[in-house]
Short mmCIF file of C-alpha atoms in Angstrom, two decimals:
data_model
loop_
_atom_site.label_atom_id
_atom_site.label_comp_id
_atom_site.label_asym_id
_atom_site.label_seq_id
_atom_site.Cartn_x
_atom_site.Cartn_y
_atom_site.Cartn_z
CA MET A 263 -11.57 -12.22 11.87
CA GLU A 264 -11.80 -12.70 15.64
CA GLY A 265 -15.27 -13.63 16.81
CA ARG A 266 -16.24 -14.96 13.36
CA ARG A 267 -14.97 -18.54 13.36
CA ASN A 268 -17.17 -19.38 10.37
CA LEU A 269 -15.78 -16.59 8.19
CA SER A 270 -13.55 -17.34 5.20
CA VAL A 271 -11.61 -14.74 3.21
CA LEU A 272 -10.47 -15.16 -0.38
CA ILE A 273 -8.11 -12.62 -1.95
CA LEU A 274 -7.92 -12.16 -5.71
CA SER A 275 -4.61 -10.52 -6.52
CA GLY A 276 -2.32 -9.82 -9.44
CA SER A 277 0.73 -9.48 -7.20
CA PRO A 278 3.50 -11.94 -8.15
CA ILE A 279 4.71 -12.11 -4.54
CA ILE A 280 1.40 -12.75 -2.79
CA GLY A 281 2.45 -16.36 -2.18
CA SER A 282 5.43 -15.14 -0.14
CA PHE A 283 3.22 -13.98 2.72
CA ASP A 284 1.85 -16.02 5.58
CA PHE A 285 -1.94 -16.11 5.76
CA ARG A 286 -3.98 -17.08 8.78
CA ALA A 287 -6.40 -19.99 8.84
CA ARG A 288 -9.47 -19.54 6.63
CA VAL A 289 -7.65 -17.04 4.40
CA ASP A 290 -6.49 -17.99 0.90
CA PHE A 291 -5.78 -16.31 -2.41
CA VAL A 292 -6.30 -16.71 -6.14
CA ARG A 293 -3.64 -15.29 -8.42
CA VAL A 294 -4.94 -13.43 -11.47
CA PRO A 295 -2.67 -12.35 -14.36
CA GLY A 296 -0.75 -9.31 -13.23
CA VAL A 297 -0.48 -5.92 -14.90
CA ILE A 298 1.69 -2.91 -14.13
CA LYS A 299 1.10 0.78 -14.67
CA LEU A 300 3.72 2.55 -16.76
CA ARG A 301 4.93 6.07 -16.05
CA ASN A 302 2.72 7.37 -18.87
CA GLY A 303 -0.35 5.96 -17.13
CA GLU A 304 -0.89 3.03 -19.50
CA TYR A 305 -1.06 -0.61 -18.37
CA THR A 306 0.89 -3.58 -19.65
CA SER A 307 1.06 -7.27 -18.79
CA LEU A 308 3.43 -7.99 -15.92
CA ASN A 309 4.80 -11.36 -17.06
CA LEU A 310 2.87 -12.61 -20.07
CA LEU A 311 3.97 -11.74 -23.60
CA ILE A 312 0.43 -11.09 -24.73
CA ASP A 313 -1.68 -8.04 -25.54
CA THR A 314 -2.91 -5.98 -22.58
CA ASP A 315 -6.53 -6.43 -23.65
CA GLU A 316 -6.07 -10.21 -23.61
CA THR A 317 -4.55 -10.03 -20.13
CA LEU A 318 -7.49 -7.96 -18.88
CA ALA A 319 -9.95 -10.39 -20.47
CA MET A 320 -8.28 -13.25 -18.60
CA ARG A 321 -8.45 -11.28 -15.36
CA ALA A 322 -12.14 -10.61 -15.90
CA SER A 323 -12.84 -14.30 -16.51
CA VAL A 324 -10.90 -15.52 -13.46
CA ILE A 325 -12.49 -12.91 -11.19
CA GLN A 326 -16.05 -13.62 -12.33
CA HIS A 327 -15.78 -17.42 -12.22
CA THR A 328 -14.11 -17.35 -8.80
CA ALA A 329 -16.76 -15.01 -7.39
CA ASP A 330 -19.52 -17.14 -8.91
CA ILE A 331 -18.32 -20.28 -7.11
CA PHE A 332 -17.18 -18.63 -3.86
CA ASP A 333 -20.44 -16.63 -3.64
CA PRO A 334 -19.19 -14.07 -1.08
CA ASP A 335 -21.37 -12.19 1.39
CA ILE A 336 -19.07 -9.18 1.02
CA PHE A 337 -17.08 -8.28 -2.10
CA ILE A 338 -14.43 -5.59 -1.61
CA VAL A 339 -12.83 -3.92 -4.62
CA ASP A 340 -9.54 -2.10 -4.13
CA LYS A 341 -9.22 1.47 -5.47
CA GLU A 342 -10.55 1.06 -9.03
CA PRO A 343 -14.39 1.08 -9.00
CA LEU A 344 -14.72 -1.09 -12.13
CA GLY A 345 -11.22 -2.55 -12.23
CA LEU A 346 -8.29 -1.24 -14.23
CA ARG A 347 -10.29 -1.23 -17.47
CA GLY A 348 -13.72 -2.43 -16.48
CA GLU A 349 -12.78 -6.07 -15.90
CA VAL A 350 -14.71 -6.23 -12.59
CA GLU A 351 -17.99 -4.74 -13.88
CA ALA A 352 -19.62 -8.03 -14.88
CA THR A 353 -18.75 -9.58 -11.51
CA LEU A 354 -20.20 -6.61 -9.64
CA GLU A 355 -23.48 -6.85 -11.57
CA MET A 356 -23.69 -10.60 -10.95
CA LEU A 357 -23.10 -10.24 -7.20
CA LYS A 358 -25.40 -7.23 -6.91
CA ALA A 359 -28.24 -9.41 -8.22
CA ARG A 360 -27.45 -12.00 -5.54
CA GLY A 361 -27.59 -9.50 -2.69
CA THR A 362 -23.86 -9.44 -1.97
CA HIS A 363 -22.70 -6.39 -0.03
CA LEU A 364 -20.41 -4.49 -2.43
CA VAL A 365 -17.66 -2.26 -1.04
CA LEU A 366 -15.13 0.01 -2.75
CA SER A 367 -12.04 0.42 -0.57
CA LEU A 368 -9.76 3.44 -0.98
CA ARG A 369 -6.46 4.50 0.49
CA ASP A 370 -6.22 7.87 2.22
CA VAL A 371 -4.83 9.49 -0.96
CA LEU A 372 -5.38 8.56 -4.59
CA ASP A 373 -3.98 11.47 -6.60
CA GLU A 374 -4.48 15.16 -7.19
CA PRO A 375 -8.23 15.86 -7.45
CA GLY A 376 -7.61 17.68 -10.72
CA LEU A 377 -6.27 14.45 -12.23
CA LEU A 378 -8.51 11.93 -10.47
CA LYS A 379 -11.81 13.56 -11.47
CA PRO A 380 -11.28 13.26 -15.26
CA GLU A 381 -9.81 9.78 -14.82
CA TRP A 382 -12.91 8.50 -13.03
CA LYS A 383 -15.09 10.23 -15.61
CA ARG A 384 -13.17 8.54 -18.43
CA LYS A 385 -13.57 5.16 -16.72
CA ASN A 386 -17.29 5.78 -16.16
CA ALA A 387 -16.89 5.19 -12.43
CA MET A 388 -19.71 7.47 -11.21
CA PRO A 389 -22.64 5.21 -12.19
CA ALA A 390 -21.00 2.35 -10.29
CA LEU A 391 -20.54 4.49 -7.19
CA ARG A 392 -24.13 5.65 -7.40
CA ASN A 393 -25.93 2.46 -8.40
CA ILE A 394 -23.77 -0.58 -7.61
CA TYR A 395 -21.74 -0.04 -4.44
CA HIS A 396 -23.33 -0.11 -1.02
CA GLN A 397 -20.40 1.52 0.81
CA ILE A 398 -17.03 3.18 0.24
CA TRP A 399 -14.44 2.48 2.94
CA VAL A 400 -11.52 4.90 3.17
CA TYR A 401 -8.53 3.51 5.10
CA GLY A 402 -7.56 6.79 6.73
CA LEU A 403 -8.90 9.85 8.55
CA GLN A 404 -10.85 12.62 6.88
CA GLN A 405 -9.04 15.33 8.86
CA ILE A 406 -5.71 14.13 7.40
CA CYS A 407 -6.67 13.26 3.82
CA ASP A 408 -10.00 12.99 2.00
CA PRO A 409 -9.24 11.28 -1.33
CA ILE A 410 -12.54 12.23 -2.97
CA ALA A 411 -13.24 15.62 -1.37
CA GLU A 412 -13.00 17.67 -4.55
CA ILE A 413 -14.38 15.24 -7.10
CA GLY A 414 -17.90 16.60 -6.83
CA LEU A 415 -19.66 13.44 -5.69
CA PRO A 416 -23.44 13.63 -5.29
CA LYS A 417 -24.77 13.54 -1.74
CA SER A 418 -26.09 10.00 -2.22
CA VAL A 419 -22.54 8.79 -2.88
CA ARG A 420 -20.93 10.87 -0.11
CA ASN A 421 -23.34 9.25 2.33
CA LYS A 422 -21.79 5.87 1.49
CA VAL A 423 -18.29 6.96 2.58
CA VAL A 424 -16.89 5.66 5.89
CA PHE A 425 -13.44 6.68 7.17
CA THR A 426 -11.98 3.79 9.15
CA GLY A 427 -8.64 5.16 10.35
CA TYR A 428 -5.31 3.74 9.22
CA LEU A 429 -4.69 -0.02 9.25
CA PRO A 430 -2.24 -0.96 12.03
CA ARG A 431 0.56 -3.48 11.52
CA MET A 432 2.02 -5.74 14.19
CA VAL A 433 5.19 -7.74 14.66
CA SER A 434 4.38 -11.42 15.05
CA ASP A 435 5.76 -13.12 18.15
CA HIS A 436 6.26 -16.30 16.10
CA VAL A 437 8.58 -14.73 13.52
CA PRO A 438 12.32 -14.81 14.36
CA PRO A 439 14.39 -11.68 13.67
CA PRO A 440 15.61 -11.52 10.06
CA PRO A 441 19.17 -12.91 9.72
CA ILE A 442 20.47 -9.59 8.40
CA ALA A 443 19.48 -7.82 11.63
CA GLU A 444 21.39 -10.34 13.75
CA LYS A 445 24.65 -9.14 12.12
CA ILE A 446 24.14 -5.59 13.43
CA SER A 447 24.62 -4.87 17.11
CA GLU A 448 24.21 -1.09 17.01
CA PRO A 449 21.00 0.85 16.26
CA TYR A 450 20.44 1.01 12.54
CA LEU A 451 18.46 2.92 9.98
CA LEU A 452 16.16 1.06 7.61
CA LEU A 453 15.69 2.12 4.00
CA THR A 454 12.70 0.54 2.27
CA THR A 455 11.42 1.31 -1.22
CA GLY A 456 8.21 -0.71 -0.96
CA GLY A 457 7.89 -2.73 -4.15
CA GLY A 458 11.07 -1.11 -5.45
CA GLY A 459 10.00 -0.67 -9.05
CA ASP A 460 10.95 3.00 -8.95
CA GLY A 461 13.14 3.01 -5.85
CA GLU A 462 16.60 3.09 -7.43
CA THR A 463 16.88 6.89 -7.27
CA LEU A 464 16.28 6.99 -3.52
CA VAL A 465 18.73 4.16 -2.81
CA ASP A 466 21.34 5.83 -5.01
CA TRP A 467 20.97 9.11 -3.12
CA VAL A 468 21.35 7.44 0.28
CA LEU A 469 24.32 5.38 -0.89
CA ARG A 470 26.04 8.54 -2.14
CA ALA A 471 25.63 10.00 1.35
CA TYR A 472 27.40 6.94 2.79
CA GLU A 473 30.07 7.09 0.08
CA SER A 474 30.85 10.74 0.85
CA ASP A 475 33.73 12.07 2.97
CA ASN A 476 31.33 12.78 5.84
CA PRO A 477 28.93 9.81 5.96
CA PRO A 478 26.14 9.34 8.54
CA PRO A 479 27.29 7.53 11.71
CA HIS A 480 24.51 4.93 11.71
CA ASP A 481 24.45 1.41 10.33
CA LEU A 482 22.02 1.03 7.43
CA ILE A 483 19.90 -1.85 6.15
CA ILE A 484 18.48 -1.41 2.65
CA VAL A 485 15.49 -3.42 1.39
CA LEU A 486 15.58 -2.90 -2.38
CA GLY A 487 12.15 -4.32 -3.15
CA PRO A 488 11.13 -7.36 -5.22
CA PHE A 489 10.08 -5.31 -8.26
CA MET A 490 13.33 -3.40 -8.67
CA PRO A 491 14.93 -4.39 -12.00
CA THR A 492 17.57 -7.10 -11.61
CA LYS A 493 20.33 -4.97 -13.15
CA SER A 494 19.55 -2.12 -10.76
CA GLN A 495 19.64 -4.51 -7.81
CA ALA A 496 23.07 -5.78 -8.89
CA ARG A 497 24.50 -2.26 -9.29
CA LEU A 498 23.28 -1.11 -5.89
CA ARG A 499 24.39 -4.28 -4.11
CA ARG A 500 27.91 -3.95 -5.54
CA ARG A 501 28.12 -0.42 -4.19
CA SER A 502 26.74 -1.27 -0.77
CA ALA A 503 29.14 -4.22 -0.44
CA LYS A 504 32.01 -1.72 -0.41
CA LEU A 505 30.54 0.16 2.56
CA GLU A 506 31.27 -1.25 6.00
CA ARG A 507 28.11 0.10 7.66
CA VAL A 508 25.64 -0.82 4.90
CA ARG A 509 23.86 -4.12 4.29
CA THR A 510 21.37 -4.88 1.53
CA ILE A 511 18.62 -7.41 0.90
CA VAL A 512 16.02 -7.60 -1.85
CA PHE A 513 12.89 -8.60 0.07
CA ASP A 514 11.62 -9.68 3.48
CA SER A 515 8.01 -10.82 3.91
CA HIS A 516 8.19 -9.78 7.57
CA ILE A 517 9.65 -6.31 7.13
CA GLU A 518 7.81 -5.25 10.29
CA SER A 519 10.42 -7.18 12.28
CA LEU A 520 13.22 -5.24 10.59
CA MET A 521 11.42 -1.95 11.11
CA ALA A 522 10.76 -2.69 14.78
CA GLY A 523 14.50 -2.75 15.50
CA ALA A 524 15.35 0.38 13.52
CA SER A 525 16.04 3.75 15.10
CA GLY A 526 14.69 5.48 11.99
CA VAL A 527 13.14 4.70 8.61
CA ILE A 528 13.83 6.18 5.17
CA ALA A 529 11.02 5.53 2.70
CA MET A 530 9.09 6.85 -0.28
CA GLY A 531 5.83 7.08 1.62
CA GLY A 532 3.51 4.48 0.10
CA TYR A 533 0.39 3.60 2.07
CA ASN A 534 1.59 0.29 3.54
CA THR A 535 4.94 1.69 4.63
CA PHE A 536 3.23 4.72 6.17
CA CYS A 537 0.96 2.41 8.22
CA GLU A 538 4.00 0.42 9.37
CA ILE A 539 5.79 3.61 10.43
CA LEU A 540 2.79 4.77 12.48
CA SER A 541 2.07 1.34 13.96
CA LEU A 542 5.64 0.72 15.08
CA ASP A 543 6.08 4.36 16.15
CA LYS A 544 9.18 5.00 14.06
CA ARG A 545 10.86 8.28 13.21
CA ALA A 546 10.73 8.56 9.45
CA LEU A 547 12.29 10.53 6.63
CA ILE A 548 10.02 10.43 3.58
CA VAL A 549 11.38 11.11 0.08
CA PRO A 550 8.14 10.92 -1.93
CA ARG A 551 7.75 10.01 -5.57
CA GLU A 552 5.97 12.73 -7.58
CA VAL A 553 5.24 10.91 -10.88
CA PRO A 554 3.12 9.41 -12.34
CA ARG A 555 0.91 10.16 -9.31
CA LYS A 556 1.37 12.65 -6.46
CA GLU A 557 -0.14 10.26 -3.92
CA GLN A 558 3.07 9.91 -1.90
CA LEU A 559 3.80 13.64 -1.97
CA ILE A 560 0.31 14.54 -0.74
CA ARG A 561 0.39 11.94 2.05
CA ALA A 562 3.89 12.92 3.16
CA SER A 563 3.09 16.64 3.11
CA ARG A 564 -0.01 16.18 5.29
CA ALA A 565 1.90 13.94 7.68
CA LYS A 566 4.75 16.47 7.90
CA ASP A 567 2.32 19.29 8.67
CA LEU A 568 1.04 17.22 11.60
CA GLY A 569 4.55 16.45 12.85
CA LEU A 570 4.36 12.72 12.12
CA VAL A 571 7.32 12.54 9.69
CA SER A 572 10.00 14.67 8.07
CA ILE A 573 10.32 15.17 4.31
CA LEU A 574 13.18 15.56 1.87
CA LEU A 575 12.15 16.44 -1.67
CA ASP A 576 14.16 15.30 -4.67
CA ASP A 577 15.45 18.47 -6.34
CA GLY A 578 17.20 16.56 -9.14
CA ARG A 579 20.70 17.38 -7.85
CA ARG A 580 20.55 14.92 -4.93
CA ASP A 581 23.41 16.43 -2.98
CA PRO A 582 25.00 13.66 -0.83
CA GLN A 583 25.57 16.04 2.08
CA VAL A 584 21.95 17.15 2.11
CA MET A 585 20.94 13.51 2.51
CA ALA A 586 23.69 12.85 5.06
CA THR A 587 22.50 15.78 7.18
CA ALA A 588 18.89 14.56 7.04
CA LEU A 589 19.99 11.07 8.13
CA ARG A 590 21.99 12.42 11.05
CA GLN A 591 18.96 14.36 12.25
CA LEU A 592 16.51 11.49 11.79
CA PRO A 593 17.08 9.66 15.13
CA GLN A 594 16.58 12.94 17.02
CA GLN A 595 13.16 13.89 15.63
CA LYS A 596 9.89 13.32 17.49
CA LEU A 597 8.12 9.98 17.52
CA PRO A 598 4.75 9.78 15.76
CA SER A 599 3.14 8.85 19.10
CA GLU A 600 4.01 12.28 20.46
CA VAL A 601 1.33 13.68 18.16
CA VAL A 602 -2.15 12.90 19.52
CA ILE A 603 -4.63 12.19 16.72
CA PRO A 604 -7.78 10.39 17.93
CA GLY A 605 -8.67 7.30 15.91
CA LEU A 606 -5.44 7.38 13.89
CA LEU A 607 -4.86 3.60 13.97
CA ASP A 608 -8.40 2.38 14.58
CA GLY A 609 -8.71 0.83 11.13
CA PHE A 610 -9.05 -2.81 12.16
CA VAL A 611 -11.45 -2.06 15.02
CA ASN A 612 -13.75 -0.17 12.69
CA LEU A 613 -13.43 -2.74 9.89
CA LYS A 614 -14.52 -5.52 12.24
CA ARG A 615 -17.58 -3.47 13.13
CA LEU A 616 -18.35 -2.75 9.47
CA VAL A 617 -17.94 -6.39 8.41
CA SER A 618 -20.21 -7.57 11.23
CA MET A 619 -22.87 -5.07 10.21
CA CYS A 620 -22.66 -6.24 6.58
CA LEU A 621 -22.94 -9.91 7.47
CA THR A 622 -26.09 -9.40 9.50
CA THR A 623 -27.88 -8.08 6.41
CA ARG A 624 -27.48 -11.31 4.43
CA LYS A 625 -28.68 -14.37 6.32
CA ARG A 626 -27.34 -17.71 5.22
CA THR A 627 -26.76 -21.18 6.69
CA ALA A 628 -23.40 -21.73 4.98
CA PRO A 629 -20.18 -20.23 6.38
CA TYR A 630 -19.75 -16.52 5.73
CA ALA A 631 -17.38 -15.49 2.96
CA VAL A 632 -15.54 -12.29 2.07
CA ALA A 633 -13.80 -11.78 -1.27
CA ARG A 634 -11.32 -8.99 -1.81
CA ARG A 635 -10.05 -8.02 -5.25
CA THR A 636 -6.73 -6.16 -5.42
CA ALA A 637 -4.62 -5.10 -8.38
#
């Protein structure tokens, strides 16, 4: 964090690809055993052939022991107030007793309020929001999406909520263009599925548009995503190899560089991709996922109403010509920057202010430390 040369940041993450990213000085990570959420809402171990409860117990142990030694001034928990199944609760209680500033961070959209309210009740989240957390940071704007508007939070909890604006992304000057982009001289479209675990349907639909008798005229780069099943990757890459204007890769840790050169983006509308689209001012066609959560659909619908993106809903038929028409129109639609929304991308500016305010409340002689726990 600029202006805080004595600040260290430690990220606790279950992501298997966290080591693929470049971190700045004084930023490091600890990998905890990963879990994934199934379409039925249940969790299972990502890589280990052990019971889910055992995986969560290991996560709880790693998180608590790391936090105990690191002793952060600020502890930020991502999305789940007590962890996936309560594995962060003991750490929160330990740090609360030490005077650590405890923050719950939320994306702009979580799910339908009618589904989120009983889920948080089942997970006993309300006492933590009321008695443990000092603040709730929402990485978005209230006038676009309020993820907890209809949950019925008491006033004492609502007073803890701060909307920061969306988190901007930048293209690093020190990162060379991805090799795949160097092979394309014309403007291209970029298709990204985020993690890719459920992105095969979207890629299939776009490929069928390019395989049709009247394909879109633009070159296309597809980023399948590191979590797409290997067999699905192989099927889609075989198909794309037969198309002269289509190129495919699995993953790029600097996808911002690819997006910066694109004339339009096709995506499912996850939070990170949405921030990249806004930051790089890219015309976007969003084909949102609707199960197991409606997060992407809600975000895309609000953004469409504001004129920031266009939407194409999956009707189950996935007509190739419907997709081809949408792709032809994509480079002609308005840029997000043509819509004036004050504070839209002020996330980092406001986060710096919030972090500075938190650090002033806990005086210490040792270097400041921030821990962030993600899924």
